[in-house]
XYZ file of C-alpha atoms in Angstrom:
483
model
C 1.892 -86.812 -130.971
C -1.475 -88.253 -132.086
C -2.980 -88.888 -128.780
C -2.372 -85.567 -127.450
C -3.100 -83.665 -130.187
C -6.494 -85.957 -129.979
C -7.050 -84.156 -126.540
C -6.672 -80.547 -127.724
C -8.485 -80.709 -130.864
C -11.126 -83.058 -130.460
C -11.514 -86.848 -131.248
C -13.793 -89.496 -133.198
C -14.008 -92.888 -131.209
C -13.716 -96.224 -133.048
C -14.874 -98.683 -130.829
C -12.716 -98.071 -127.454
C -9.856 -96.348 -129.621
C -9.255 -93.108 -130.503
C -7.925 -91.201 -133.275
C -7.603 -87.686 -133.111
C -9.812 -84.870 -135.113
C -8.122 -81.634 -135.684
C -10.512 -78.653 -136.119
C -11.901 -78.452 -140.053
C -13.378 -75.568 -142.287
C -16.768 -76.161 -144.110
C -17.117 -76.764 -147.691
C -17.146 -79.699 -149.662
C -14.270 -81.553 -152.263
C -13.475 -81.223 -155.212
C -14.518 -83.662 -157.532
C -13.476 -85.738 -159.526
C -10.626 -85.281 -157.101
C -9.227 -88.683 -156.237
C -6.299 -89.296 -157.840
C -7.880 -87.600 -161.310
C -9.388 -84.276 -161.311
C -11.510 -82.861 -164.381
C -8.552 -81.315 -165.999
C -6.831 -84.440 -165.574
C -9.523 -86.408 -167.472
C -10.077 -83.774 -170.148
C -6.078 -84.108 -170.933
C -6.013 -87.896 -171.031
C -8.793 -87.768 -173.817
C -7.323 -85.113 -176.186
C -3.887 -86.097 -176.104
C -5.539 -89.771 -176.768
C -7.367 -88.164 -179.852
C -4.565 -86.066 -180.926
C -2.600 -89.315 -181.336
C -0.003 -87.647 -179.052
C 2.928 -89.531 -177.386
C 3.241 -91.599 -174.750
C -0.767 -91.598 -173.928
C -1.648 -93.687 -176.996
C 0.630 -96.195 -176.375
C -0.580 -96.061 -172.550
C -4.369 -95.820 -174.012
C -3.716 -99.006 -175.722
C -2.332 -100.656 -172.874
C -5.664 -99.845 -170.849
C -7.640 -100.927 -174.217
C -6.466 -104.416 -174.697
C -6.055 -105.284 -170.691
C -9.066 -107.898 -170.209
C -10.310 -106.108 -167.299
C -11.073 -103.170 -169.594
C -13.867 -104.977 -171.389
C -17.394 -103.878 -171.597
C -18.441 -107.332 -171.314
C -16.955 -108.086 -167.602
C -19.538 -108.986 -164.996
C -19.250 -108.695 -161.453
C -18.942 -111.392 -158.961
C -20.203 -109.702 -155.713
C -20.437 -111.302 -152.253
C -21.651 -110.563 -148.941
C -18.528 -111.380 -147.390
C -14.896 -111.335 -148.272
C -12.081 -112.954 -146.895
C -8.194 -112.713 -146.891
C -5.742 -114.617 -145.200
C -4.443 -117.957 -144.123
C -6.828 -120.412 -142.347
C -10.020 -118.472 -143.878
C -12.018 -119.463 -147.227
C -9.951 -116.960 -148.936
C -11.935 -115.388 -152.050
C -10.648 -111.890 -151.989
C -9.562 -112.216 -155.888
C -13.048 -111.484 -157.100
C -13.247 -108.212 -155.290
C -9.863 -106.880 -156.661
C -10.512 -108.074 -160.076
C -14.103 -106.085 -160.251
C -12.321 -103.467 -158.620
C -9.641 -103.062 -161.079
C -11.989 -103.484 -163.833
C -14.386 -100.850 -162.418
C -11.575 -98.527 -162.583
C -10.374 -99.552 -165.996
C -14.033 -99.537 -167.600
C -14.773 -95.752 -166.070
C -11.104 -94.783 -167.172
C -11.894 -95.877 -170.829
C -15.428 -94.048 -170.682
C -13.755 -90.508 -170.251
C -11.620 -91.451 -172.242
C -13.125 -92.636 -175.434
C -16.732 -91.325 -174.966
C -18.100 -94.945 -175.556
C -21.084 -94.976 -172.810
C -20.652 -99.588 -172.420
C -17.553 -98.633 -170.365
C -19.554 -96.698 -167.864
C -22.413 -98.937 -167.680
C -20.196 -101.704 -166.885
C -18.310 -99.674 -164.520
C -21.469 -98.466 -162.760
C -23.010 -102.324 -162.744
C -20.310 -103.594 -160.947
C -20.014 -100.675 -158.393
C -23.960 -101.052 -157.858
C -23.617 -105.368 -157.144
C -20.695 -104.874 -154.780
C -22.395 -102.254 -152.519
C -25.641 -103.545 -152.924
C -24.320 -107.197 -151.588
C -20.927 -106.479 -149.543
C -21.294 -106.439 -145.610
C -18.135 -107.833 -144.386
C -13.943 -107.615 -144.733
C -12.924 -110.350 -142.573
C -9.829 -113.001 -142.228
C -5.967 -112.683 -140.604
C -4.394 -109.722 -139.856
C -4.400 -109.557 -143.619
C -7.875 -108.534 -143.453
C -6.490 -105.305 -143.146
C -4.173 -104.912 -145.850
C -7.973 -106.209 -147.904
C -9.771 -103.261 -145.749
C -6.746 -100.906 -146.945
C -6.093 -102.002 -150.266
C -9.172 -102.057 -151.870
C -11.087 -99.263 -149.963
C -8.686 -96.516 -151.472
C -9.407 -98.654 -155.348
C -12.850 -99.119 -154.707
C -13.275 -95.334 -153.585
C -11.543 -93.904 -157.105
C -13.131 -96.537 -159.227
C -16.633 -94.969 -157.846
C -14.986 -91.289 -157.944
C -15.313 -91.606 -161.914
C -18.630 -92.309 -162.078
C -20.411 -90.633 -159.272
C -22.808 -88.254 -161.348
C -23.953 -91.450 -163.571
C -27.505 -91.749 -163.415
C -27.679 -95.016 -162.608
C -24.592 -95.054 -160.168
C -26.198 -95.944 -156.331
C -23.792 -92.976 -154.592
C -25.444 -93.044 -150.786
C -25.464 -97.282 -150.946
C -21.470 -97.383 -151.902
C -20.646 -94.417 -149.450
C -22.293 -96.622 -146.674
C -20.285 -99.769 -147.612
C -17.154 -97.420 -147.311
C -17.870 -95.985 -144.772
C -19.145 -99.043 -142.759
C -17.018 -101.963 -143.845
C -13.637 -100.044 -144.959
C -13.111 -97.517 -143.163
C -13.526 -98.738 -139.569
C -10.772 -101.294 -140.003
C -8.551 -99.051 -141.370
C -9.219 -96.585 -138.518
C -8.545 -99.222 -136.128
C -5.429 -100.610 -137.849
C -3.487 -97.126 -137.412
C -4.872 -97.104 -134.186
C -4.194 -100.702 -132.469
C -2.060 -102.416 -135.300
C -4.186 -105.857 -134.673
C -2.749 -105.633 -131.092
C 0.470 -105.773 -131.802
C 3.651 -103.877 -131.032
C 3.934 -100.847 -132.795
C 6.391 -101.641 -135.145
C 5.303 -105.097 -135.925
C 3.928 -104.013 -138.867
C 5.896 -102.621 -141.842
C 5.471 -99.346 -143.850
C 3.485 -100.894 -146.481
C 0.381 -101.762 -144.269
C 0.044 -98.545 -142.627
C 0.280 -97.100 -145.893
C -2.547 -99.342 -147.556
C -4.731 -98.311 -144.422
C -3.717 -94.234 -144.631
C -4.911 -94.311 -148.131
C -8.173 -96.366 -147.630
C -8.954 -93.505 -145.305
C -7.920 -90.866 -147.258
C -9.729 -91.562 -150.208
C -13.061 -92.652 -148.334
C -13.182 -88.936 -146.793
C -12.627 -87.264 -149.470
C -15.404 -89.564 -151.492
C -17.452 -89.128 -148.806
C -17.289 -85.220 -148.092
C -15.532 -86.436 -144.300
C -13.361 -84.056 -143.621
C -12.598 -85.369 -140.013
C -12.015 -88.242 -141.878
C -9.462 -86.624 -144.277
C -7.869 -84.513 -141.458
C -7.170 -87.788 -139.595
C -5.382 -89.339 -142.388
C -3.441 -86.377 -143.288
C -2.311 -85.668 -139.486
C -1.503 -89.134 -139.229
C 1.020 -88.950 -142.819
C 2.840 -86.023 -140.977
C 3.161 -87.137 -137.339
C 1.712 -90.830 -137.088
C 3.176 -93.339 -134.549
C 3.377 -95.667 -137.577
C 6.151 -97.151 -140.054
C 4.003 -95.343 -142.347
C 4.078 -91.553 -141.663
C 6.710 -90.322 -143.406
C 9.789 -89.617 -141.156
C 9.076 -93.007 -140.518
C 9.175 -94.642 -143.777
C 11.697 -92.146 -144.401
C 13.531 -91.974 -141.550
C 17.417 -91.479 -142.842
C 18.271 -88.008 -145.026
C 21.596 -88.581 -146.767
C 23.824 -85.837 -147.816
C 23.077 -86.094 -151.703
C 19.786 -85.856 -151.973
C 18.951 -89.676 -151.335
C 17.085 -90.421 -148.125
C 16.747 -94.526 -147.093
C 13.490 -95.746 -147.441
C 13.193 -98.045 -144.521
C 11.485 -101.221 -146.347
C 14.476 -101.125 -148.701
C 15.889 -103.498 -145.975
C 12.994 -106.118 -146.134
C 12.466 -106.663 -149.749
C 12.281 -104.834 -153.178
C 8.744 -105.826 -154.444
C 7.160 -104.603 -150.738
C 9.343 -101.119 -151.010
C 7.396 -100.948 -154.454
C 4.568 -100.948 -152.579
C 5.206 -98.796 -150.187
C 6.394 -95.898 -152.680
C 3.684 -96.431 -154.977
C 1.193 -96.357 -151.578
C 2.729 -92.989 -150.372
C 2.838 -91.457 -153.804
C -0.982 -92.448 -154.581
C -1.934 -90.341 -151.002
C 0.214 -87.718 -151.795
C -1.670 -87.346 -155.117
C -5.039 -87.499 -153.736
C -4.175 -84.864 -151.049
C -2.539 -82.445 -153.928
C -6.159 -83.060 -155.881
C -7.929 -81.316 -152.760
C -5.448 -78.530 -152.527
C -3.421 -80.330 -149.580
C 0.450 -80.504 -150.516
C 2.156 -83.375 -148.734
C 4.499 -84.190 -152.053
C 6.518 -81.421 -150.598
C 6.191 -81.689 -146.771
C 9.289 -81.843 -145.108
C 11.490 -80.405 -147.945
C 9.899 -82.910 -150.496
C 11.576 -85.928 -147.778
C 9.186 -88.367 -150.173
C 11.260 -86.887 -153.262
C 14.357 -87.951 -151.959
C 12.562 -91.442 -150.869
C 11.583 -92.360 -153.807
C 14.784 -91.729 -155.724
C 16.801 -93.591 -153.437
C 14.383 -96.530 -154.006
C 14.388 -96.109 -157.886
C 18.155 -96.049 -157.861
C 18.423 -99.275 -155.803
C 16.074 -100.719 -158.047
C 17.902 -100.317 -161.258
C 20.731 -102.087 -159.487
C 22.427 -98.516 -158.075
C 24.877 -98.784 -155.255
C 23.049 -96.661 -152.467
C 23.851 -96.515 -148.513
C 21.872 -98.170 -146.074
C 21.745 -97.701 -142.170
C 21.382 -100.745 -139.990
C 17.744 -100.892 -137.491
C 16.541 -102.879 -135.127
C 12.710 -103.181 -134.609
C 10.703 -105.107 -132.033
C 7.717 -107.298 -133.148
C 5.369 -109.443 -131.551
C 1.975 -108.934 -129.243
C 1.337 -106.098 -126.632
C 1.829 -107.971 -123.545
C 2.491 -110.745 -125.718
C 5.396 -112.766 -127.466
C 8.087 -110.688 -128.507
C 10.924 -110.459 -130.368
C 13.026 -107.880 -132.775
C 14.520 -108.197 -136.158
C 18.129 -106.381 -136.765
C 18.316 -105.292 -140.556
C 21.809 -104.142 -142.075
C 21.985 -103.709 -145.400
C 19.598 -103.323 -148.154
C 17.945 -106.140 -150.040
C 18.917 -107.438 -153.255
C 16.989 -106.622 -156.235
C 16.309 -107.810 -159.843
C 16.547 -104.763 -161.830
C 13.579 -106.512 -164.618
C 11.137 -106.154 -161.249
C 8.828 -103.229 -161.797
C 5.419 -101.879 -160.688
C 3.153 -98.888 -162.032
C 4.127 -96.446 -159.659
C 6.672 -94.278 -161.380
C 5.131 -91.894 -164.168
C 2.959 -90.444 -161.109
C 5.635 -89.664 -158.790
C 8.083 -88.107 -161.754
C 5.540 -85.922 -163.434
C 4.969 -84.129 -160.231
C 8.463 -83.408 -159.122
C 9.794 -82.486 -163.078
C 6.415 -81.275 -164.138
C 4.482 -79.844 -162.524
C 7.282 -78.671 -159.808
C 10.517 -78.417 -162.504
C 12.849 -80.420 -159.942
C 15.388 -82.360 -161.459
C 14.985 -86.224 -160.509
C 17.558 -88.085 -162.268
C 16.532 -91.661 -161.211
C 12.421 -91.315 -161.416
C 13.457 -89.762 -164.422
C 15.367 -93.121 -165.851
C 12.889 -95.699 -164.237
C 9.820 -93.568 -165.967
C 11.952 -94.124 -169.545
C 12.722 -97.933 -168.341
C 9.163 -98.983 -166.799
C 6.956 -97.508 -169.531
C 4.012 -97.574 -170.758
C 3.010 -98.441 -167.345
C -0.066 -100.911 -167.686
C -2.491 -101.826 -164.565
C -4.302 -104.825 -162.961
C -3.931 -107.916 -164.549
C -0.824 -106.367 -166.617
C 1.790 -107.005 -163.565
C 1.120 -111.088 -162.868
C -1.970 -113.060 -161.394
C -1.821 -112.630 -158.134
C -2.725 -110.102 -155.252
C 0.250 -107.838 -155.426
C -0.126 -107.228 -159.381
C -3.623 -105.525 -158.255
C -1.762 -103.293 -155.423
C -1.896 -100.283 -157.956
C -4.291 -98.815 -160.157
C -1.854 -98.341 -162.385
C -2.107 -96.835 -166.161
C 0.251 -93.904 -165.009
C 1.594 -93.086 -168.309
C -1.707 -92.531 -169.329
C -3.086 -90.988 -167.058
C -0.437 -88.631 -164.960
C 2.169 -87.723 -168.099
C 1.922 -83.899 -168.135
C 3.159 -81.044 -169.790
C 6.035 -78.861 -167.473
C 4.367 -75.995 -165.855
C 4.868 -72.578 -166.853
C 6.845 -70.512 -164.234
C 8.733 -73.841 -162.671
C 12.351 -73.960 -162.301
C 13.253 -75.904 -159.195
C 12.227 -74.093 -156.263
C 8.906 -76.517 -155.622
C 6.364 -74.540 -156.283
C 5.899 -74.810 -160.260
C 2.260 -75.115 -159.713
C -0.033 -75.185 -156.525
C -3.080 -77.794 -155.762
C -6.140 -76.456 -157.300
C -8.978 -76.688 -155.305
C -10.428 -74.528 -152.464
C -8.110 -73.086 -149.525
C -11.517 -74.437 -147.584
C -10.356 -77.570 -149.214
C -6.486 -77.508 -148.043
C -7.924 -76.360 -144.648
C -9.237 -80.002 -144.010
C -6.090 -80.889 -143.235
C -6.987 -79.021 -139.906
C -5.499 -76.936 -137.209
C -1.693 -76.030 -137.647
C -1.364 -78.791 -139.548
C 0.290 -77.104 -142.421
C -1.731 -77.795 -145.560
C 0.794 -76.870 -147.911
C 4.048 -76.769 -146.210
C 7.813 -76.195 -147.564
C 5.983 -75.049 -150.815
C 9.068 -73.330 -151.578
C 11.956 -76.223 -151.159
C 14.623 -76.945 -152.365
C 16.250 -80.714 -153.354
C 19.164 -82.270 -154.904
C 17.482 -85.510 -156.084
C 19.536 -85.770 -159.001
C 23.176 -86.759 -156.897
C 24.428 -89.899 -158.285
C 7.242 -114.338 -137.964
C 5.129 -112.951 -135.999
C 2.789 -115.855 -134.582
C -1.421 -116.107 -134.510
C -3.101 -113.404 -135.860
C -0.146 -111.092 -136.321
C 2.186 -110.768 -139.584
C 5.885 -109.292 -139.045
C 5.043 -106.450 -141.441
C 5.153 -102.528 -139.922
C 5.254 -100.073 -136.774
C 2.884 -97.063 -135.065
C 5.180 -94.805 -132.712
C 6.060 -91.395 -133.437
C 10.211 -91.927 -134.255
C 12.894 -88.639 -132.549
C 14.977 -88.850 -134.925
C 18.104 -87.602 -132.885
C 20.425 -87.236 -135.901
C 23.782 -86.417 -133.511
C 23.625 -89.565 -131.717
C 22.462 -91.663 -134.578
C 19.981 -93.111 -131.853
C 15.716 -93.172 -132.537
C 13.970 -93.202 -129.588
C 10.145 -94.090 -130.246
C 7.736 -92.792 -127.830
C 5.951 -96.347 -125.996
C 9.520 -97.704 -124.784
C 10.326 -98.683 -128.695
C 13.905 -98.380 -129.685
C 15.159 -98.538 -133.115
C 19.244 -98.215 -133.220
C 20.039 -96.855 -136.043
C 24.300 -96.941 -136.825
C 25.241 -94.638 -139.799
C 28.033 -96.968 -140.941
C 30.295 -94.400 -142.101
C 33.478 -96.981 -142.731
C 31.420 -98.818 -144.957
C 30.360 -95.989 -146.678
C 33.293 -94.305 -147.156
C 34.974 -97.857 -148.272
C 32.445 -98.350 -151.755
């Protein structure tokens, strides 16, 4: 549990809460080591030069997306809001964001110094101006969101010259940061599980990515702790909380809707990748459990057949209005929906690992070449991923895989991996095994995600969450046996 573990190993106060901070070696990231290292760059530009298959057709997607333009110009301000009843104006921040990214991507890429400038130009306004993330409770998906974006835009241009590095780490660091660290702490007062998987997600990986861009290792071990044994709909027995027999394992948003599972896949896969890039492997934590999550979603997103067992969550305010929500079966989808979250998630399982992963392995084929912002619709959520996977995460298989999980190891440092801190297992079930393949809340408070550390009691069929929640969950074997 969090808040013990807090005891034993130390803690970092935000405001009156506390999240825990397991013991930490010295020694600084890797970088680049977001979600692209060096070697990933270096690969993106000579296959692009080679002319080689799928990257050019993903280089021209980046190329011709309007927020890859040299000419784009920032529209900073001092604050930003998001969410009902506030003078919402959070579009300008993602948009710079996303072009940011785009514009530094296109500089390693083609050489062509305008993309950097540009990239560096808007980086520089928003730090130098930015003081405040405020609004609803979805001032926190804005805190999550576009902290982990802003932090990897900025990760590819950090030695620039010109690039203001100690101004944008203090706008991470001060406006970011804090209300993700309070979200996975308090949830916006709410019950624990008021708040879907997606939102702890978005706040994991704002905190993730700001540690590692800002050398925080406390920072990072929080985050990474927090994946493995968080109270939260987010950590990953808890997004994951169902292991069938073939290989599939129920991703627990599946139940709500098929654009915010999306989300939450593409959320988990993104922190999984930065944590690889520092040596920290969480792809394969729990006998790859995310593996077998994210094929269960891309089958049920091509239109598969897959099972689904029924839960019950509270929602509402601590000491508060309450109420719970009973889901039993999983949402409908439109097979045409898609997102850039695949090529990312399939290239390290069958690359990099050699695992076979039938469905990411179909939805790669069907979603690709996976564009970015502005590529995916006008609004909010076609900004809720970087994107430009096929570009940038296609990779030739490792030598020496062949299905046991450990095809290739994270890079970096073992001082690195050791940030994920004190028996915290920074690269666990390295040698795993998986079978893939098998075919309204009121006020201030949005019905969207959870924060208690889920027993899964798998005999009984019964989750008991520690803080008096209780999800039922019924394997419905009649059903299941009946399709």
């Amino acid at each position: 549990m969090l808040k013990a573990a807090g005891a034993a190993a130390g803690a970092v106060g935000i405001g009156t809460a506390v999240l825990p901070t397991p013991a930490v070696a010295a020694g600084a990231y890797a970088h680049p080591g977001l979600l692209h290292t060096r070697a990933d760059l270096d690969r993106m530009a000579a296959k692009v030069k080679a002319g080689a298959e799928p990257y050019k057709a993903g280089f021209e997607r980046l190329a011709t997306n309007p927020h890859a333009q040299s000419t784009w110009r920032p529209r900073p301000a001092a604050t930003v809001y998001r969410g009902a009843g506030t003078p919402q104006n959070y579009a300008a921040l993602y948009k710079d964001i996303h072009s940011a990214y785009q514009n530094a991507l296109r500089w390693h890429i083609s050489g062509d110094s305008a993309h950097a400038d540009t990239a560096v130009e808007i980086l520089n306004a928003w730090s130098a101006t930015l003081t405040s993330v405020q609004g609803s409770a979805d001032r926190f998906l804005a805190a999550g969101l576009y902290g982990y974006q802003f932090a990897n835009a900025a990760e590819l241009v950090r030695d620039h010259g010109d690039f203001e590095l100690g101004r944008f780490q203090e706008m991470l660091t001060k406006v970011f940061a804090p209300l993700s660290d309070d979200f996975l702490v308090r949830h916006n007062g709410a019950v624990v599980s008021n708040y879907w998987t997606n939102w702890d997600l978005a706040n994991m990986a704002c905190v993730l990515a700001t540690g590692i861009f800002c050398d925080d290792k406390a920072q990072v071990a929080r985050a990474v702790e927090y994946f493995k044994h968080g109270e939260g709909l987010g950590s990953i027995r808890n997004a994951i909380p169902v292991v069938h027999d073939d290989g599939l394992a129920e991703w627990l948003e599946a139940g709500r809707d098929q654009g915010h599972a999306l989300l939450g896949v593409g959320l988990m896969g993104t922190f999984c990748e930065m944590a690889w890039n520092q040596g920290i492997d969480l792809y394969g934590y729990d006998d790859s459990r995310f593996l077998k999550g994210a094929q269960y979603v891309a089958k049920w997103a091509m239109g598969g057949d897959v099972p689904f067992t029924d839960n019950t969550r509270r929602k509402g305010a601590i000491n508060g209005w309450s109420g719970s929500e009973t889901v039993t079966e999983a949402a409908p989808v439109n097979p045409a929906m898609t997102r850039p979250i695949w090529a990312m998630i399939a290239n390290h399982y069958t690359k990099r690992r050699g695992l076979s992963a039938t469905y990411l392995t179909q939805i790669v084929a069907k979603s690709g070449p996976e564009g970015g912002g502005g590529n995916y619709g006008p609004d909010s959520g076609g900004y809720d991923q970087l994107g430009f996977g096929t570009l940038a995460f296609t990779r030739d298989k490792a030598q020496g895989g062949g299905g046991t999980g450990s095809a290739s190891s994270p890079s970096p440092s073992a001082s690195a991996a050791a940030s994920a801190g004190a028996g915290s297992d920074p690269r666990p079930q390295t040698g795993t095994t998986a079978a893939p393949s098998a075919s309204a809340a009121s006020g201030d408070l949005a019905a969207t995600g959870s924060n208690e550390t889920v027993a899964w009691t798998a005999a009984t069929g019964i989750t008991a969450l520690a803080g008096g929640l209780l999800l039922l969950r019924r394997r419905d074997r009649a059903r299941r046996e009946a399709q």
